[in-house]
Coordinates of C-alpha atoms in Angstrom, one line a residue:
X16 CA 6.5 93.9 49.3
X17 CA 7.0 90.6 51.0
X18 CA 4.2 89.2 48.9
X19 CA 5.9 90.3 45.7
X20 CA 9.2 88.9 46.8
X21 CA 7.5 85.6 47.7
X22 CA 5.7 85.5 44.4
X23 CA 9.0 86.1 42.6
X24 CA 10.7 83.3 44.5
X25 CA 8.0 80.9 43.6
X26 CA 8.2 81.9 40.0
X27 CA 12.0 81.4 40.0
X28 CA 11.5 78.0 41.6
X29 CA 8.9 77.0 39.0
X30 CA 11.2 78.2 36.2
X31 CA 14.1 76.1 37.6
X32 CA 11.9 73.1 37.9
X33 CA 10.7 73.4 34.3
X34 CA 14.2 74.1 33.1
X35 CA 15.5 70.9 34.9
X36 CA 12.6 68.9 33.5
X37 CA 13.3 70.1 30.0
X38 CA 17.0 69.2 30.3
X39 CA 16.0 65.7 31.5
X40 CA 13.7 65.2 28.6
X41 CA 16.4 66.4 26.1
X42 CA 19.0 64.2 27.7
X43 CA 16.6 61.2 27.5
X44 CA 15.8 61.9 23.8
X45 CA 19.5 62.2 23.1
X46 CA 20.8 59.1 25.0
X47 CA 17.9 56.7 24.6
X48 CA 18.6 55.9 20.9
X49 CA 22.2 55.0 21.8
X50 CA 20.9 52.8 24.7
X51 CA 18.4 51.2 22.3
X52 CA 21.2 50.2 19.9
X53 CA 23.3 48.8 22.7
X54 CA 20.4 46.7 24.1
X55 CA 19.5 45.2 20.8
X56 CA 23.1 44.6 19.8
X57 CA 23.6 42.5 22.9
X58 CA 20.3 40.6 22.4
X59 CA 19.8 37.4 20.4
X60 CA 19.2 38.4 16.8
X61 CA 16.3 36.0 16.1
X62 CA 14.6 37.0 19.3
X63 CA 15.0 40.7 18.6
X64 CA 13.0 40.3 15.3
X65 CA 9.9 39.9 17.4
X66 CA 10.3 43.4 18.9
X67 CA 9.4 44.6 22.3
X68 CA 13.0 45.2 23.5
X69 CA 13.4 48.6 24.9
X70 CA 15.3 48.7 28.1
X71 CA 17.2 45.5 28.7
X72 CA 18.3 42.5 26.5
X73 CA 15.6 39.8 26.6
X74 CA 18.0 37.1 25.6
X75 CA 21.6 38.2 26.2
X76 CA 24.0 37.1 23.5
X77 CA 27.4 37.9 22.1
X78 CA 26.8 36.1 18.8
X79 CA 26.2 39.4 17.0
X80 CA 29.7 40.6 17.9
X81 CA 31.2 37.3 17.1
X82 CA 29.6 37.4 13.7
X83 CA 30.9 41.0 13.1
X84 CA 34.5 40.0 14.0
X85 CA 34.2 36.9 11.9
X86 CA 33.1 38.8 8.8
X87 CA 35.9 38.9 6.2
X88 CA 37.7 42.1 6.0
X89 CA 36.5 43.8 9.2
X90 CA 39.7 43.6 11.1
X91 CA 41.6 45.0 8.0
X92 CA 39.0 47.8 7.8
X93 CA 39.5 48.5 11.5
X94 CA 43.2 48.7 11.0
X95 CA 42.9 51.1 8.1
X96 CA 40.6 53.3 10.2
X97 CA 43.0 53.4 13.1
X98 CA 45.9 54.1 10.9
X99 CA 44.2 56.9 8.9
X100 CA 42.8 58.4 12.1
X101 CA 46.2 58.5 13.9
X102 CA 48.3 59.5 11.0
X103 CA 45.7 61.9 9.4
X104 CA 45.1 63.7 12.7
X105 CA 48.8 64.1 13.4
X106 CA 49.6 65.4 9.9
X107 CA 46.5 67.7 9.9
X108 CA 47.3 69.3 13.3
X109 CA 51.0 69.8 12.5
X110 CA 50.5 71.2 9.0
X111 CA 47.5 73.5 10.0
X112 CA 49.3 74.7 13.1
X113 CA 52.4 75.5 11.0
X114 CA 50.5 77.6 8.5
X115 CA 48.4 79.2 11.3
X116 CA 51.6 80.3 13.1
X117 CA 52.9 82.0 10.0
X118 CA 49.6 83.8 9.4
X119 CA 49.4 84.8 13.0
X120 CA 52.5 87.0 12.6
X121 CA 51.2 90.5 12.1
X122 CA 54.4 91.4 10.2
X123 CA 53.8 88.8 7.5
X124 CA 53.8 90.4 4.0
X125 CA 50.5 89.8 2.3
X126 CA 49.0 88.1 5.4
X127 CA 45.6 89.7 4.9
X128 CA 45.4 88.6 1.3
X129 CA 46.2 85.0 2.3
X130 CA 43.5 85.2 5.0
X131 CA 41.0 86.6 2.5
X132 CA 41.7 83.8 0.0
X133 CA 41.3 81.2 2.7
X134 CA 38.0 82.8 3.8
X135 CA 36.6 82.3 0.3
X136 CA 37.2 78.6 0.5
X137 CA 34.9 78.4 3.5
X138 CA 32.0 79.4 1.3
X139 CA 32.9 78.0 -2.1
X140 CA 34.3 74.6 -3.2
X141 CA 35.2 73.0 -6.4
X142 CA 32.5 70.3 -6.2
X143 CA 32.6 66.5 -6.3
X144 CA 33.5 66.0 -10.0
X145 CA 36.5 68.4 -10.2
X146 CA 37.7 67.0 -6.8
X147 CA 37.5 63.5 -8.2
X148 CA 39.4 64.5 -11.3
X149 CA 42.1 66.2 -9.2
X150 CA 42.4 63.1 -7.0
X151 CA 42.7 60.9 -10.1
X152 CA 45.4 63.2 -11.6
X153 CA 47.3 63.1 -8.4
X154 CA 47.3 59.2 -8.6
X155 CA 45.5 59.0 -5.2
X156 CA 42.8 56.6 -6.3
X157 CA 43.1 53.3 -4.4
X158 CA 45.9 54.9 -2.4
X159 CA 46.1 55.2 1.4
X160 CA 47.3 58.8 1.0
X161 CA 43.9 59.8 -0.2
X162 CA 42.9 59.8 3.4
X163 CA 45.8 62.0 4.4
X164 CA 46.8 64.5 1.8
X165 CA 43.4 66.1 0.9
X166 CA 42.6 66.5 4.7
X167 CA 46.0 68.0 5.6
X168 CA 44.6 71.5 5.9
X169 CA 41.5 73.2 7.1
X170 CA 41.1 76.9 7.1
X171 CA 38.4 76.7 9.8
X172 CA 40.9 75.0 12.1
X173 CA 43.5 77.5 11.0
X174 CA 41.4 80.3 12.4
X175 CA 41.2 78.6 15.7
X176 CA 44.9 78.0 15.8
X177 CA 45.7 81.5 14.7
X178 CA 43.4 83.1 17.4
X179 CA 45.2 81.1 20.0
X180 CA 48.7 81.8 18.8
X181 CA 48.0 85.6 18.8
X182 CA 47.1 85.3 22.5
X183 CA 50.5 83.9 23.4
X184 CA 52.6 86.6 25.1
X185 CA 55.1 88.0 22.7
X186 CA 57.7 88.0 25.5
X187 CA 58.1 84.3 25.1
X188 CA 59.1 84.6 21.4
X189 CA 61.4 87.6 22.1
X190 CA 63.2 85.7 24.9
X191 CA 63.7 82.7 22.6
X192 CA 65.1 85.0 19.8
X193 CA 67.5 86.5 22.3
X194 CA 68.7 83.0 23.0
X195 CA 69.4 82.5 19.3
X196 CA 66.2 80.5 18.3
X197 CA 64.9 80.8 14.8
X198 CA 61.3 80.6 13.6
X199 CA 61.3 76.8 13.5
X200 CA 62.8 76.5 17.0
X201 CA 60.2 78.9 18.4
X202 CA 57.4 77.1 16.7
X203 CA 58.5 73.6 17.8
X204 CA 59.9 74.4 21.3
X205 CA 57.9 77.4 22.5
X206 CA 54.6 77.7 20.6
X207 CA 53.5 74.1 20.4
X208 CA 54.2 73.1 24.0
X209 CA 52.0 75.9 25.3
X210 CA 49.2 75.2 22.8
X211 CA 48.0 71.9 24.2
X212 CA 44.4 73.1 24.7
X213 CA 44.0 74.1 21.1
X214 CA 45.9 71.1 19.8
X215 CA 43.7 68.7 21.8
X216 CA 40.6 70.5 20.5
X217 CA 41.6 70.3 16.9
X218 CA 42.8 66.7 17.3
X219 CA 39.5 65.8 18.7
X220 CA 37.6 67.5 15.9
X221 CA 39.7 66.0 13.1
X222 CA 40.0 62.6 14.8
X223 CA 36.3 62.3 14.9
X224 CA 36.0 63.3 11.3
X225 CA 38.7 60.8 10.2
X226 CA 37.1 58.0 12.2
X227 CA 33.5 58.7 10.9
X228 CA 34.5 59.4 7.3
X229 CA 33.0 56.8 5.0
X230 CA 32.6 59.0 1.9
X231 CA 36.2 59.1 1.0
X232 CA 36.5 55.3 1.0
X233 CA 33.3 54.9 -0.9
X234 CA 34.2 57.4 -3.7
X235 CA 38.0 57.0 -4.1
X236 CA 38.7 53.5 -3.0
X237 CA 37.8 50.3 -4.9
X238 CA 40.2 48.0 -3.2
X239 CA 38.4 46.5 -0.3
X240 CA 41.7 46.1 1.6
X241 CA 42.0 49.9 1.8
X242 CA 38.4 50.7 2.8
X243 CA 37.9 51.9 6.4
X244 CA 35.5 50.5 8.9
X245 CA 32.9 53.2 8.3
X246 CA 32.7 52.3 4.6
X247 CA 32.4 48.7 5.7
X248 CA 29.5 49.7 8.0
X249 CA 27.9 51.6 5.1
X250 CA 28.0 48.5 3.0
X251 CA 26.5 46.4 5.8
X252 CA 23.7 48.9 6.3
X253 CA 23.1 49.2 2.6
X254 CA 22.6 45.4 2.2
X255 CA 19.5 44.9 0.2
X256 CA 19.1 41.2 1.1
X257 CA 19.2 40.3 4.8
X258 CA 19.1 36.6 3.8
X259 CA 22.4 37.0 2.0
X260 CA 24.1 38.4 5.1
X261 CA 22.7 35.7 7.4
X262 CA 23.7 33.0 4.9
X263 CA 27.3 34.4 4.8
X264 CA 27.5 34.4 8.6
X265 CA 26.0 30.9 8.9
X266 CA 28.6 29.7 6.3
X267 CA 31.4 30.9 8.5
X268 CA 30.3 28.6 11.3
X269 CA 30.0 31.4 13.9
X270 CA 26.3 31.4 14.8
X271 CA 22.9 30.8 13.4
X272 CA 21.0 33.2 15.6
X273 CA 22.1 36.5 14.0
X274 CA 20.2 38.6 11.5
X275 CA 21.2 41.4 9.2
X276 CA 19.6 44.0 11.6
X277 CA 21.4 42.6 14.6
X278 CA 24.8 42.7 12.7
X279 CA 24.1 46.3 11.7
X280 CA 23.6 47.3 15.4
X281 CA 26.6 45.4 16.6
X282 CA 28.7 46.9 13.9
X283 CA 27.5 50.4 14.9
X284 CA 28.6 49.7 18.5
X285 CA 32.0 48.3 17.4
X286 CA 32.7 51.4 15.2
X287 CA 31.5 54.0 17.7
X288 CA 32.9 52.9 21.1
X289 CA 36.6 53.5 20.3
X290 CA 36.2 57.1 19.5
X291 CA 33.9 57.6 22.4
X292 CA 36.6 56.3 24.8
X293 CA 38.9 59.1 23.6
X294 CA 36.7 61.9 24.9
X295 CA 37.5 61.6 28.7
X296 CA 41.2 61.9 28.0
X297 CA 40.9 65.1 26.1
X298 CA 38.0 66.7 28.0
X299 CA 40.2 68.9 30.3
X300 CA 41.8 70.4 27.2
X301 CA 38.7 70.4 25.1
X302 CA 36.7 72.7 27.4
X303 CA 39.5 75.3 27.5
X304 CA 40.1 75.0 23.8
X305 CA 36.5 75.7 23.0
X306 CA 36.7 79.0 24.9
X307 CA 39.5 80.3 22.6
X308 CA 38.8 83.9 21.6
X309 CA 35.6 84.2 23.7
X310 CA 37.2 86.3 26.5
X311 CA 39.4 89.3 26.0
X312 CA 41.4 90.5 28.9

């Protein structure tokens, strides 16, 4: 019996070791590409063309980032991205939460029909051409509101909101109604303040979407002054001639040691870091929000 117990203990130890090793390998495969981009972004562009840079910059340089910020239009694109991320996320969260609160009421007439209609939209869409025609007819082409209005509502996010709202004790609403509060007062003063976990979760989801969205600017925006940073990054990555990019940078008088590839890597870092810095501030709400509906008491 002791032999069997000892054998089982050794088997569990071996399993734990293999599990830890597998996690380390997965973490390495996940994080190393990010580290590789950082290392090469901070390395001299001309030197990086010779290759062999894997762990540390061989010739540390900030010229790539100077070239990125000296490029015409990048600060405007960054401002558009920040504006559409902040405004779009706030509008999306408020509007989706408002609809979700109404549908979370079990006494809502036709509530099941509305939910059924919304569920269909999760599986079927109009397609790119009908959507483009709709955006055109709404006069949203080359309009900043094209980033806000089409993304105001998401039925998937509504389901998360609705699940959370249904777990709020009904006694809170009843107490508010006794004090004379109407539906708007209950929603704004009772429901939203106790819904910080789900609000932070949806804000993070939609904020990342708004920040990373390049497709909207590429399809619906022709005015370069209204294009976000991700569309700018797309145009940088899609440059067919590296000499053209280097010539433009040299003409600006910033540096002569950058290349098209080094500018791409530096632009990736510039466009990625701001949204990464948001995660630590929302993490405590994010974990709790992700568990919505998973435990029934």
